[in-house]
Short mmCIF file of C-alpha atoms and ligand atoms in Angstrom, two decimals:
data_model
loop_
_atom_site.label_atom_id
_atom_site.label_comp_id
_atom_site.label_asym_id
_atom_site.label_seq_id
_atom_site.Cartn_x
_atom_site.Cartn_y
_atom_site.Cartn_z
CA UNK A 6 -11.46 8.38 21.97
CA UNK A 7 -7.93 7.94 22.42
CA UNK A 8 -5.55 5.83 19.05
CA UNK A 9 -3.28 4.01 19.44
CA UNK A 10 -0.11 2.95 17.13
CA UNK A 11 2.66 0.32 17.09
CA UNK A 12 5.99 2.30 16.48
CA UNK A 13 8.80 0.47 15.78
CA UNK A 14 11.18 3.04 17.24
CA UNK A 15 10.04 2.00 20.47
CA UNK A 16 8.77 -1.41 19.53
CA UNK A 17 5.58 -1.06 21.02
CA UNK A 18 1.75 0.28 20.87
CA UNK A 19 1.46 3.70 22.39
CA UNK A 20 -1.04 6.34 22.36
CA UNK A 21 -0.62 8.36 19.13
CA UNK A 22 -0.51 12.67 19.66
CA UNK A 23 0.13 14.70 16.94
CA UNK A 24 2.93 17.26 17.01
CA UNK A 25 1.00 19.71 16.00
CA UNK A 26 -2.89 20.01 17.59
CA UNK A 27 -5.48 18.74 14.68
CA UNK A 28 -2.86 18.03 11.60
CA UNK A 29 -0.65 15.28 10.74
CA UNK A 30 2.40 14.81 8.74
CA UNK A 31 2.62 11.38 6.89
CA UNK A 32 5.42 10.39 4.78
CA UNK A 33 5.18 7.10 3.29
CA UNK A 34 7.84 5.57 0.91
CA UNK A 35 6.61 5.08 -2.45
CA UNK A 36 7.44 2.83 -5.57
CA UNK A 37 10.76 2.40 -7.52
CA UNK A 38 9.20 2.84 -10.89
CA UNK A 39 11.41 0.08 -13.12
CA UNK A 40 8.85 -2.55 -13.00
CA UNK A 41 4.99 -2.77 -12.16
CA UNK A 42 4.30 -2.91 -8.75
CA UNK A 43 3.08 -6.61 -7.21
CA UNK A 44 0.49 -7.01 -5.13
CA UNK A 45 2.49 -7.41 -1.96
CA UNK A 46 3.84 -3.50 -2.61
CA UNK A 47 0.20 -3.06 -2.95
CA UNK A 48 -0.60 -4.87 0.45
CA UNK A 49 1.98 -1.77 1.78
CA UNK A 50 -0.12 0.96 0.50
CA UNK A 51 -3.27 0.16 1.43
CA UNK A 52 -2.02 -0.48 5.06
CA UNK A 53 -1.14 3.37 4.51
CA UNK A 54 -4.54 4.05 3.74
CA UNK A 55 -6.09 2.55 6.37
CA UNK A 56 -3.85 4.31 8.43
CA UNK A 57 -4.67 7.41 6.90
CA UNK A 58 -8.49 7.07 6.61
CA UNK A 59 -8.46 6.95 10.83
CA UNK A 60 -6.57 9.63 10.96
CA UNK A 61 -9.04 11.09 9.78
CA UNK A 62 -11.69 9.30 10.62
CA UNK A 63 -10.17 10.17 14.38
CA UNK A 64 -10.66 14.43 13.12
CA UNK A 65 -6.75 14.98 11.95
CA UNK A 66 -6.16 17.00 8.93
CA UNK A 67 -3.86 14.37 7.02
CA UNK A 68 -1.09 15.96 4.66
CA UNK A 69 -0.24 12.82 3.32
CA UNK A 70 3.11 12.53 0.91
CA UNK A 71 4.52 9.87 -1.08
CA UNK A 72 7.08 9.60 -3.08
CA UNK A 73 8.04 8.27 -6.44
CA UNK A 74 11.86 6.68 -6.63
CA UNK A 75 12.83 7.33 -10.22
CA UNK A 76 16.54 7.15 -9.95
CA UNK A 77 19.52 6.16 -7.45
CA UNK A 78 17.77 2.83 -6.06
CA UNK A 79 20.54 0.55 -6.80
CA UNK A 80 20.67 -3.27 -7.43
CA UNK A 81 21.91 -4.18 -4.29
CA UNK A 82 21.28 -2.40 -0.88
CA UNK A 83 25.12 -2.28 -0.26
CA UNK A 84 25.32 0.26 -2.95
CA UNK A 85 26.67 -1.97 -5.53
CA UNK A 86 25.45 -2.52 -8.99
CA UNK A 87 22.90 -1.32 -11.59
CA UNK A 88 20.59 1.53 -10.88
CA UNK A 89 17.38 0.28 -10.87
CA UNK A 90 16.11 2.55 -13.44
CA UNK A 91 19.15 2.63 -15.82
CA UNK A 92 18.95 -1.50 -15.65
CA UNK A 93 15.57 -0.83 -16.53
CA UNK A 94 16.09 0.87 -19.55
CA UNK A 95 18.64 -1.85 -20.95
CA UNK A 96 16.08 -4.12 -20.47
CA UNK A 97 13.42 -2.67 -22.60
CA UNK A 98 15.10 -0.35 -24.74
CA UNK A 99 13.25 2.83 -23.59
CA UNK A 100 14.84 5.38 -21.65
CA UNK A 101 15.23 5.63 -18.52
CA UNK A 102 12.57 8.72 -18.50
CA UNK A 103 10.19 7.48 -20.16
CA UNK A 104 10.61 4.00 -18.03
CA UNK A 105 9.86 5.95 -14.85
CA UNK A 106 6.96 7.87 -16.78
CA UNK A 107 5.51 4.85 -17.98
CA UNK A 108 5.75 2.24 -14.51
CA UNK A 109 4.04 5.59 -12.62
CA UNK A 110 1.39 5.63 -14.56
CA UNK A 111 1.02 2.26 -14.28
CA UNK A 112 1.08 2.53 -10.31
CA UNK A 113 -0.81 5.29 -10.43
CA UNK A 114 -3.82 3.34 -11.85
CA UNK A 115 -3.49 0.54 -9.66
CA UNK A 116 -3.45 3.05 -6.80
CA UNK A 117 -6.73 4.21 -7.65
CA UNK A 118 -8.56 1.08 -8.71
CA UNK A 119 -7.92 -0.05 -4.79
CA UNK A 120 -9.52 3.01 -4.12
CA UNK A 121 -6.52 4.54 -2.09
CA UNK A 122 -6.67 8.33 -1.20
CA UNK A 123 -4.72 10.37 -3.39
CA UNK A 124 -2.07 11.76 -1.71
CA UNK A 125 -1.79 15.85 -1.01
CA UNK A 126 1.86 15.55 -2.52
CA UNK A 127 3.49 13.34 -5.31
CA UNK A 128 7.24 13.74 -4.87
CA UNK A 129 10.09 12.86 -7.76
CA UNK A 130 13.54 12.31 -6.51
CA UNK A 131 14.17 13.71 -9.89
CA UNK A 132 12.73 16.63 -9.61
CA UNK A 133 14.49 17.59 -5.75
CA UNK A 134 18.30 17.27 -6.98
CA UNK A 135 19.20 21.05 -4.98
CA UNK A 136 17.25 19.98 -1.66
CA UNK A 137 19.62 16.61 -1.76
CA UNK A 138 22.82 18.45 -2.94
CA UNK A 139 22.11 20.65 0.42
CA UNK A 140 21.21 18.21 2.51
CA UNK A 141 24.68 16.14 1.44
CA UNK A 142 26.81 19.52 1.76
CA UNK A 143 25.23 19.37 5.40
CA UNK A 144 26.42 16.61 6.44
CA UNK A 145 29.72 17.11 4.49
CA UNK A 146 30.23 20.52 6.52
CA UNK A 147 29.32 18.56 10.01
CA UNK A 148 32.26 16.11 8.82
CA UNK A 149 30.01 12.99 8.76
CA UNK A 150 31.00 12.24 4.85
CA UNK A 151 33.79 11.12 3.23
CA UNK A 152 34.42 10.45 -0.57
CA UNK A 153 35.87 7.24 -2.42
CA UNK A 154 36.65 6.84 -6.27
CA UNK A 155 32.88 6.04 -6.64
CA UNK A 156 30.84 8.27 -4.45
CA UNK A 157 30.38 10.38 -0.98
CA UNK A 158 29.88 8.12 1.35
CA UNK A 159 27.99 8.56 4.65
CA UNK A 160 30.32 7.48 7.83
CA UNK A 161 28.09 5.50 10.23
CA UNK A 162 30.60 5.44 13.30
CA UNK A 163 30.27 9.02 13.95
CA UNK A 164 26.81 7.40 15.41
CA UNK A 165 27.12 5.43 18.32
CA UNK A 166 23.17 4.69 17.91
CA UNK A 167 23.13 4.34 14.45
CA UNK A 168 20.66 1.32 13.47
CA UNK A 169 18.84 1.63 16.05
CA UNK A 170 15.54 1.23 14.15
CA UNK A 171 16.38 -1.94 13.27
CA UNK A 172 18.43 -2.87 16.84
CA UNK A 173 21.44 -3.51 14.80
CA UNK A 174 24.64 -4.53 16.22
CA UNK A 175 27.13 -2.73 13.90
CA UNK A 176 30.41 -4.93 15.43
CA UNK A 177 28.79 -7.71 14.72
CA UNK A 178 27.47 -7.25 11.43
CA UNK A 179 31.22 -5.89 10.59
CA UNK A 180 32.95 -9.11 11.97
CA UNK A 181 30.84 -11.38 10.40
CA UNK A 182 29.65 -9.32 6.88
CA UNK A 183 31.52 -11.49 3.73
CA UNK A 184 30.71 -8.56 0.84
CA UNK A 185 33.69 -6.85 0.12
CA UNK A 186 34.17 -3.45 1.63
CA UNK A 187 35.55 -1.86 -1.16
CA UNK A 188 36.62 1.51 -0.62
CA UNK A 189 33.93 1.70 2.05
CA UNK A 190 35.41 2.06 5.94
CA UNK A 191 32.26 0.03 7.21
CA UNK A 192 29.77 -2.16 5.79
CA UNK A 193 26.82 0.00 7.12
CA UNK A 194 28.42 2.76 5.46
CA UNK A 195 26.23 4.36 2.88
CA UNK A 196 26.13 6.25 -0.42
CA UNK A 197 25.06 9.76 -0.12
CA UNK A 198 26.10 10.41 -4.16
CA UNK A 199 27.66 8.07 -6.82
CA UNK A 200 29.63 9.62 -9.35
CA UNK A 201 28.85 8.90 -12.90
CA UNK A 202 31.07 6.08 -14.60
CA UNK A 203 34.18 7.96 -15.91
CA UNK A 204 33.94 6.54 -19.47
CA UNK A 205 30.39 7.25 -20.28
CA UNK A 206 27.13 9.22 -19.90
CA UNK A 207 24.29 8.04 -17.69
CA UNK A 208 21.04 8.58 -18.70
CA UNK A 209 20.43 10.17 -15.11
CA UNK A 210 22.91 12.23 -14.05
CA UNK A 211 23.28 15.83 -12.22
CA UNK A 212 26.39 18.26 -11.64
CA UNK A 213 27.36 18.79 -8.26
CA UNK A 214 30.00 19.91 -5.84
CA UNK A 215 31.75 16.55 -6.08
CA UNK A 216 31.50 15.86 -9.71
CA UNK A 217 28.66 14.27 -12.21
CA UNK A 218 26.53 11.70 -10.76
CA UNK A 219 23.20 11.03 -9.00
CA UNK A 220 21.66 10.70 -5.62
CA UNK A 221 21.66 7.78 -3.06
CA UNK A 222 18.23 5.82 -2.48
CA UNK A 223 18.16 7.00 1.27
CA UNK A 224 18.83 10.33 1.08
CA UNK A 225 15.85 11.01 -1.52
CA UNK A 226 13.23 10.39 1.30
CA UNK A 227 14.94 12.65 4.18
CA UNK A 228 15.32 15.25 1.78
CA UNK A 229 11.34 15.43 -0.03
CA UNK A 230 9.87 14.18 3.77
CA UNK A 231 11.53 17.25 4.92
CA UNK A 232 10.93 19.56 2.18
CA UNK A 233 6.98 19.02 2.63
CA UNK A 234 6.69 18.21 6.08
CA UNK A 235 9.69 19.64 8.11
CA UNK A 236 12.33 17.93 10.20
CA UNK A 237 10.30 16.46 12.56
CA UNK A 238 6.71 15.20 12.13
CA UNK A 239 4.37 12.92 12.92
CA UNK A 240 4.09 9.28 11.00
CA UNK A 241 6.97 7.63 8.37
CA UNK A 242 5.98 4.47 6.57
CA UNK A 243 7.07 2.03 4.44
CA UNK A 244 7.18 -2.00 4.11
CA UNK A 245 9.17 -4.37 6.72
CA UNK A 246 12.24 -4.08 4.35
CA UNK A 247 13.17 -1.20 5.02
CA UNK A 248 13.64 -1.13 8.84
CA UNK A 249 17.45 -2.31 8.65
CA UNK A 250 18.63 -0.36 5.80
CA UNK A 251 16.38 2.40 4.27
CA UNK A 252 14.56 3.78 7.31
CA UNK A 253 18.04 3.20 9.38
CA UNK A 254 19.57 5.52 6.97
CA UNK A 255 17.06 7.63 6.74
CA UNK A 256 17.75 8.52 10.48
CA UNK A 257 21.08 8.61 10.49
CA UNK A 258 21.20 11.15 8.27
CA UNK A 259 18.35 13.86 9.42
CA UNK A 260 20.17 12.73 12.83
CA UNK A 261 23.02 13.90 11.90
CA UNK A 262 21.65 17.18 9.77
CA UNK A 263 18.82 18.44 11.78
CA UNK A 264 19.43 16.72 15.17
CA UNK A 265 15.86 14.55 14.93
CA UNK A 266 14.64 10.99 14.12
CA UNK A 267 12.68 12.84 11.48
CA UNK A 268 9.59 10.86 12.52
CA UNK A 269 7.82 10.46 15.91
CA UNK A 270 5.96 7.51 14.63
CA UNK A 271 8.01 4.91 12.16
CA UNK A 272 5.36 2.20 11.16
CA UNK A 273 5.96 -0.69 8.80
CA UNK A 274 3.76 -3.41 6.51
CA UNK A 275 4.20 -6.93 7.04
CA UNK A 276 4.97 -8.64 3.67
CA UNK A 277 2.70 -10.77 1.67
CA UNK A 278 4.27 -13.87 1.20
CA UNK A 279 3.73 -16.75 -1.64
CA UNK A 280 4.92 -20.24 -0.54
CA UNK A 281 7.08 -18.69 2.27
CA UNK A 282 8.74 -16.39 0.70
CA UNK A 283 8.30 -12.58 -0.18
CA UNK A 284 6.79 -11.89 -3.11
CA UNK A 285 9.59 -9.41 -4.73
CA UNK A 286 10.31 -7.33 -8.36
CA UNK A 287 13.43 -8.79 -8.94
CA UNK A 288 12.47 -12.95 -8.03
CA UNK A 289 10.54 -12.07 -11.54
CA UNK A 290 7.74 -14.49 -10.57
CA UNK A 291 5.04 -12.03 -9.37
CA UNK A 292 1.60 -11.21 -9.75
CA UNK A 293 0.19 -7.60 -10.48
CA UNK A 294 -3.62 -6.09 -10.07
CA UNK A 295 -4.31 -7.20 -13.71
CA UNK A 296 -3.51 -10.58 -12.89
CA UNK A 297 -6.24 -10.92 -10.62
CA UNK A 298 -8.80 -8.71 -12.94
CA UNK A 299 -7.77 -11.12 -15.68
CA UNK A 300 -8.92 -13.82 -13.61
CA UNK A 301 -12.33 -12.15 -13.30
CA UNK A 302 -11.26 -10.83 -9.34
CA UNK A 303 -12.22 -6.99 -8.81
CA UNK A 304 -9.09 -5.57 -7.45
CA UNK A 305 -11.47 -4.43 -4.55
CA UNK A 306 -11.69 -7.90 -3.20
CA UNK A 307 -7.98 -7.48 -2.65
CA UNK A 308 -7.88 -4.95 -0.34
CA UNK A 309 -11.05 -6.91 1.93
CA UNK A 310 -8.22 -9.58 1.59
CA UNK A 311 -5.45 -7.46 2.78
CA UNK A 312 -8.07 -5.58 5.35
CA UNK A 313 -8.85 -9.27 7.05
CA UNK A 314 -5.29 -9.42 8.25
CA UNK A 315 -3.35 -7.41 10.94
CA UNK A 316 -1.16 -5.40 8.83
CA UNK A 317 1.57 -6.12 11.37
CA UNK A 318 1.44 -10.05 10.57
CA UNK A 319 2.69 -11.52 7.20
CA UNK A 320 -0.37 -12.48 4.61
CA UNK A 321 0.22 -15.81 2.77
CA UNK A 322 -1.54 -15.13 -0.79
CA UNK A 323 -3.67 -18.03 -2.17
CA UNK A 324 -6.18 -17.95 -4.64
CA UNK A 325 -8.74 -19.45 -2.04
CA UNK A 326 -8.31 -16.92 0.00
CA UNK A 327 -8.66 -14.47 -2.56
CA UNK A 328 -11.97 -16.02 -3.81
CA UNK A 329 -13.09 -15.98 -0.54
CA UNK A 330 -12.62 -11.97 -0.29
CA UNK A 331 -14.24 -12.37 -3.11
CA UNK A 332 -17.29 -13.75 -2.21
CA UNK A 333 -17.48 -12.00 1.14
CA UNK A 334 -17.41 -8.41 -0.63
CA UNK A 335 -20.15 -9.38 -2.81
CA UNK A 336 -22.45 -10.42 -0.33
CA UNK A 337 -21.65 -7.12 2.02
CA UNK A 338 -22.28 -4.73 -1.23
CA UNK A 339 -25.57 -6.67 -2.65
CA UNK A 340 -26.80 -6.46 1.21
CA UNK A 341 -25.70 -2.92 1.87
CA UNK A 342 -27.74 -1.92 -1.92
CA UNK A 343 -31.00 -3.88 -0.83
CA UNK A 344 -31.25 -1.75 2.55
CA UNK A 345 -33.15 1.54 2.07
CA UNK A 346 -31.61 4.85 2.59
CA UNK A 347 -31.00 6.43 5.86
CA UNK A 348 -29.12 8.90 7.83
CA UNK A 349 -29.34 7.85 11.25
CA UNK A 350 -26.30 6.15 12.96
CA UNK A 351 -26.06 2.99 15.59
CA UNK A 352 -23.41 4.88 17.72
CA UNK A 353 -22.85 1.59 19.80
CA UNK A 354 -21.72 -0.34 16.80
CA UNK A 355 -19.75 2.37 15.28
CA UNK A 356 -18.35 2.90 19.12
CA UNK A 357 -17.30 -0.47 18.67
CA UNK A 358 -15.94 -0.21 15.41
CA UNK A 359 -13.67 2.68 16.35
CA UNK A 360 -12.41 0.53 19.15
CA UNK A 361 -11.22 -1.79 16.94
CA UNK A 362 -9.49 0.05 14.29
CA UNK A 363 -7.68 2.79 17.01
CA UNK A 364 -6.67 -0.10 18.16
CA UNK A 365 -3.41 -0.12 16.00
CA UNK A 366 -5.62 -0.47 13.15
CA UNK A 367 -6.87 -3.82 13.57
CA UNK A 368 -8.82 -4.11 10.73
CA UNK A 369 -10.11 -7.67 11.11
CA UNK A 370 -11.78 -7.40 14.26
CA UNK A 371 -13.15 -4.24 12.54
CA UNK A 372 -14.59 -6.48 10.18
CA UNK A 373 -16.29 -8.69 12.52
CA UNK A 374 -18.16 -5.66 13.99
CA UNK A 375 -19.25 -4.95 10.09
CA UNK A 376 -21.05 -8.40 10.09
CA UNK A 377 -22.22 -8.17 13.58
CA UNK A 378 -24.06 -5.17 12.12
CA UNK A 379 -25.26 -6.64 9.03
CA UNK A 380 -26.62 -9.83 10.83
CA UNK A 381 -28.37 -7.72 14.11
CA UNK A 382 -31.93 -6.72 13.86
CA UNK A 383 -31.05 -3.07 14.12
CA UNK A 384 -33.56 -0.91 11.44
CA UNK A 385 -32.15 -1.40 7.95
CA UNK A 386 -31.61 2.27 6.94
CA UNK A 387 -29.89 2.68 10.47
CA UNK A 388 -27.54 -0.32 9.45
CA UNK A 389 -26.96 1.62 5.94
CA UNK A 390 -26.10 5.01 7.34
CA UNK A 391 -23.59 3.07 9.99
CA UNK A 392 -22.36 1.00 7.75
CA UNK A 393 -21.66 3.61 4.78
CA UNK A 394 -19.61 5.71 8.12
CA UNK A 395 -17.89 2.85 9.03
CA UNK A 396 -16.79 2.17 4.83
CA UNK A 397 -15.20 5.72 5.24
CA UNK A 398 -12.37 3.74 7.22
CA UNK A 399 -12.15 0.42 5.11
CA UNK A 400 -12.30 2.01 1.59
CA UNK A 401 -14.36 -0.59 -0.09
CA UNK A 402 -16.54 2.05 -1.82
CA UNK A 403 -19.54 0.27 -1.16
CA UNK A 404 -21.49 3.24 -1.44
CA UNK A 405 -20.22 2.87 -6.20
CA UNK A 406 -20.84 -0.47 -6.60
CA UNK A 407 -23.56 -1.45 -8.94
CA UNK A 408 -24.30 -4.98 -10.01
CA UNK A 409 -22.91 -5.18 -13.39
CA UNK A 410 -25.25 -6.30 -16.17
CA UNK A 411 -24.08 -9.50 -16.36
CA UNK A 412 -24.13 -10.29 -12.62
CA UNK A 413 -26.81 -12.74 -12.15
CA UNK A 414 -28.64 -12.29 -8.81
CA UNK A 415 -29.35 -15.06 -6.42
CA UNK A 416 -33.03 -15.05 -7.22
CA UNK A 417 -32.73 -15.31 -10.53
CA UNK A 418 -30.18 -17.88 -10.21
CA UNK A 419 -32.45 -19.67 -7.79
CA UNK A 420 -35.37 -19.48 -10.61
CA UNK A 421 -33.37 -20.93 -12.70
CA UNK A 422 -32.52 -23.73 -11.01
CA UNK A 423 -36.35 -24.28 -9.86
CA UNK A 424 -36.85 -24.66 -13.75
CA UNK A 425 -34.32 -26.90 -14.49
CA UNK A 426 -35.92 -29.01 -12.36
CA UNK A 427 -39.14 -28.17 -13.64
CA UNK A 428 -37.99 -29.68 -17.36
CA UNK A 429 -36.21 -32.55 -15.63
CA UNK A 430 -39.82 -33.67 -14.43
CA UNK A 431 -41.20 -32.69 -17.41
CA UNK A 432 -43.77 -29.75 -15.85
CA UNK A 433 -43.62 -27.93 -19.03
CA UNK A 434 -46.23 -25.45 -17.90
CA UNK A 435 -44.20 -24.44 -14.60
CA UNK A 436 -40.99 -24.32 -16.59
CA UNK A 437 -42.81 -21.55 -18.80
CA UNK A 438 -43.67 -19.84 -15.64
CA UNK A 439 -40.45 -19.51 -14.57
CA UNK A 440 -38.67 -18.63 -17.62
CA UNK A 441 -41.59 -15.46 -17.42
CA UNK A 442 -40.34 -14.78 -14.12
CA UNK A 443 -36.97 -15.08 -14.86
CA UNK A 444 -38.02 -12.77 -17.90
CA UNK A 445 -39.32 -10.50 -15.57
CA UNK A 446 -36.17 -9.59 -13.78
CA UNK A 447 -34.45 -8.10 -17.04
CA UNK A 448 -32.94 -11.80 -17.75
CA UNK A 449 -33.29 -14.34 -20.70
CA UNK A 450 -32.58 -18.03 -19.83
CA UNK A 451 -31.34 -20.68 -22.52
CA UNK A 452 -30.81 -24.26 -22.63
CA UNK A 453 -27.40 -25.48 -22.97
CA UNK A 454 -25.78 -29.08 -23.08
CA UNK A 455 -24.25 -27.89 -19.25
CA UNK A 456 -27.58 -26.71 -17.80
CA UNK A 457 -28.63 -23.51 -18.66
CA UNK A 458 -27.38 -20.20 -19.98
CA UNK A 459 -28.76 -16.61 -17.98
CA UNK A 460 -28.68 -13.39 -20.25
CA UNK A 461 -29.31 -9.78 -19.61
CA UNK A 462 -32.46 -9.05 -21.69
CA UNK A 463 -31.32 -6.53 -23.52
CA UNK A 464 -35.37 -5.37 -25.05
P1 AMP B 288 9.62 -0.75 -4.08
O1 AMP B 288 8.79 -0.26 -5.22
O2 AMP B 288 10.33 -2.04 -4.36
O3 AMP B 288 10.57 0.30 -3.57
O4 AMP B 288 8.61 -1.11 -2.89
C1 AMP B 288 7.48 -0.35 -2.59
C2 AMP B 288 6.94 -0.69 -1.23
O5 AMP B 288 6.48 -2.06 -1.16
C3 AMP B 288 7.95 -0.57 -0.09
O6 AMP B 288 7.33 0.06 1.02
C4 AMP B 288 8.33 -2.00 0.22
O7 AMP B 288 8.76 -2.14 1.54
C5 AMP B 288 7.01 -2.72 -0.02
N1 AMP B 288 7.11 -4.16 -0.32
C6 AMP B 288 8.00 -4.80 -1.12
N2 AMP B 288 7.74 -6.13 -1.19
C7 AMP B 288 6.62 -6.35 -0.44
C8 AMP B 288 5.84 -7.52 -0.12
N3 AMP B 288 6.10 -8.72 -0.61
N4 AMP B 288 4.75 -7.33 0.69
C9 AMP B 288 4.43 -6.12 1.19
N5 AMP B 288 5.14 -4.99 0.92
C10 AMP B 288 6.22 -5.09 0.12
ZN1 ZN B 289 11.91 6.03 1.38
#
C-alpha cells in the first residue's frame, strides 16, 4: 500500500517515505493570534488533519507540531509596519499578552469542535527567543546577515537558488518591485530581528546581541520546526500564501544554517475563496465557526464541506453549499446509528477507500466510496464496522453523534404530515391515531397557524 503526496518542492505527486522507518515529523504553520481565525484558516488545518489521520491510518507514528505566532508577524510581508500583535493591542486596549492568550484560546476551541487531532507539540514563538537568537548568530557567523538602523537583515544573494519554492525570479522581481527598498540591499531581503523603536517600549520585546527588539515571522518556524523535529524531516505545511514568502524564507535560512531544505515534503492548502477572492483577517469581512453555529450549522458539516474538495483546488464558500454538507452529514450519521453493531470489515471497500485517500489525499473520491458503501447490500453491521474504520481518516466523529432532543426524525416528521392531512379531510379519528403514534416516539405535536408544531415529550 504505497502513498502518495504532491510536494511543491518538486511540483509533483511522488511516493511519500519517511526519513526515518515507522515515524514522521510534521510541522505545520499555525495561527497569528491577533484576530479569530476564519474559516478559510480553518479549511488549512483540517487539510493537515487529513493529512495526518493517513499517516496514520497508513501505520506512521505522527509527531505532529504546530505553532502559535504570538509576536513578530508584521503588517506587511516586506517587513514594514505594525506587528500584528502590538496593532492588536491598540485596537482593543488589552495587551498584547493577554491578546495572544485570549485569540488562542479562541483557536484552540475551534480546533477541537472540527474535531482536529491535538497536536503532540504546541509551540510559542514567545516562549523560543534563545533557539532564534542562535539560529540568527548562525547565520550572522556564516556572513549571510547584515544590519540596518531597523533590524538584521537576512541577505538573499548569497543564494543563487533562493525562492525556489515558489520558482521566483529574484532579477525580475528586483527590476520591476515599486516598494521602497529602504535600507534593504534587495527586495527579497528579509528581517531576521527588528530592533525596538528608539523612543519607546514595546510591549514585546527581548535583549539580544544586536540590541532590544523581537524576532522576524520566518525565522520563528525554522527555529521551533527544528527544535522538535531536527533539521531535516519529513512533511512542512501551511496555506498557499506562504509558498513565495514564508516557506521561501523558511529555506533560505535552515539552507543557509544547517545545509537542508528543512523539509522533504513542503505541502500547501488551497484557499477558500468568497466571491473570488480570499477570504483574509485583515479584508475585515470574514466569517468564523460561530458564524455558522449561529446560523444553526454544526461546525462538523464544515469540514464534510472542506473534505468534498481536493485540498489542492480553491473552495468557493456559499451557504448552499454549506447546507448541502449539511444535509449530507445528517443523513450519513442517522444511517450509520440505525445499523447494528459489528466488528467485521468489507476489506474491498476499505481497499478502495485507501486508494483514494493515498492518493494525495483525495478526499472526495473518498467520499464517493463512503456512499457506495452505505447504498450496497453488504450486511449492515459489516457496513458499520467499515464505515466507523474508514471515519478514522475523515474525522467526522460519527461514531459521538446523537440526535439531539429537538431533532425531529423523518418518521415522525412523516406522521405528522400524514395527520395534517388527516384534519384537512376532516378524519378526526385517524388524526388521533397519529398524534398517539407520534406520541409514541417521545414527541408532542401542536397545531399552529403555519401547520404544525413537533415537541420532545418531555413526561
Ligand atoms: P494566519 O493566522 O493568518 O497566519 O494563517 C493561518 C493559516 O491559514 C496559514 O496556513 C494560512 O496560509 C492559512 N490561510 C489564510 N487565509 C486562508 C484562506 N482564505 N483559505 C485557506 N487557508 C488560509
Ligand atoms: Zn510558519
Amino acid at each position: 500500500m504505497e502513498l502518495h503526496l504532491y510536494d511543491s518542492w518538486e511540483r509533483r505527486v511522488r511516493r511519500f517515505e519517511s526519513i526515518s522507518p515507522g515515524r514522521v515529523g510534521l510541522y505545520c504553520c499555525g495561527p497569528t493570534v491577533y484576530d479569530y481565525a476564519h474559516i478559510g484558516n480553518l479549511r488549512t488545518y483540517i487539510f493537515e488533519d487529513l493529512l495526518r489521520r493517513t499517516l496514520s491510518f497508513n501505520h506512521y507514528q505522527v509527531q505532529h507540531v504546530v505553532n502559535i505566532t504570538d509576536v513578530g508577524h508584521l503588517v506587511s510581508d516586506a517587513d514594514e509596519g505594525e506587528d500584528k500583535m502590538e496593532k492588536g493591542s491598540r485596537r482593543s486596549g488589552k495587551s498584547a499578552w493577554e491578546i495572544a492568550a485570549f485569540y488562542s484560546a479562541a483557536f484552540m476551541a475551534d480546533f477541537r469542535a472540527l474535531n482536529l487531532l491535538e497536536p503532540a507539540v504546541w509551540c510559542r514563538a514567545t516562549e523560543y527567543l534563545p533557539e532564534q537568537i542562535t539560529f540568527i548568530r548562525t547565520l550572522e557567523e556564516k556572513g549571510y546577515t547584515y544590519r540596518t538602523r531597523d533590524g538584521v537583515y537576512f541577505d538573499t544573494s548569497r543564494q543563487s537558488d533562493y525562492g525556489y519554492l515558489a520558482r521566483l525570479d529574484r532579477d525580475a522581481l528586483q527590476a520591476g518591485a515599486r516598494v521602497a527598498l529602504g535600507e534593504k540591499r534587495s527586495h527579497t531581503d528579509f528581517a531576521l530581528w527588528k530592533f525596538s523603536p528608539a523612543d519607546s517600549r514595546r510591549q514585546m520585546e527581548w535583549d539580544s546581541p544586536w540590541g532590544r527588539g523581537f524576532p522576524g515571522w520566518h525565522i520563528e518556524c525554522s527555529a521551533m520546526s527544528a527544535a522538535h523535529l531536527g533539521s531535516w524531516f519529513d512533511i512542512h505545511c501551511g496555506g498557499e500564501d506562504h509558498i513565495a514568502v514564508h516557506h521561501s524564507n523558511e529555506i533560505a535560512q535552515t539552507q543557509a544554517c544547517h545545509g537542508t531544505r528543512l523539509a522533504n515534503f513542503w505541502m500547501h492548502g488551497y484557499f477558500l475563496q468568497t466571491g473570488s477572492e480570499k477570504m483574509s483577517k485583515s479584508g475585515g469581512d470574514f466569517l468564523r465557526l460561530k458564524s455558522l453555529i449561529e446560523r444553526g450549522i454544526d461546525p462538523l458539516a464544515y469540514r464534510y464541506l472542506c473534505l468534498a474538495a481536493h485540498y489542492r483546488s480553491q473552495l468557493e464558500f456559499s451557504w448552499d453549499g454549506l447546507q448541502a454538507a449539511a444535509t449530507g452529514l445528517q443523513r450519513l450519521r442517522e444511517t450509520y446509528h440505525r445499523w447494528p453493531e459489528g466488528r467485521q470489515i468489507d476489506h474491498v471497500f476499505l481497499n478502495r477507500f485507501r486508494d483514494e485517500i493515498n492518493n494525495d489525499l483525495n478526499s472526495s473520491r473518498a467520499l464517493t466510496v463512503v456512499w457506495e458503501l452505505v447504498r450496497s447490500e453488504i450486511d449492515a453491521a459489516v457496513r458499520k464496522a467499515t464505515l466507523r474504520a474508514m471515519d478514522q481518516v475523515l474525522g467526522l466523529d460519527l461514531d459521538n453523534w446523537r440526535p439531539a432532543s429537538h431533532e425531529i426524525p423523518e418518521e415522525v416528521e412523516t406522521l405528522a404530515r400524514q395527520r395534517q392531512a388527516a384534519r384537512e379531510m376532516r378524519q378526526w379519528q385517524e388524526a388521533d391515531r397519529l398524534r398517539l403514534q407520534i406520541k409514541a416516539h417521545g414527541f408532542l405535536v401542536e397545531d399552529s397557524a403555519s401547520g404544525w408544531l413537533l415537541k420532545p415529550d418531555s413526561n
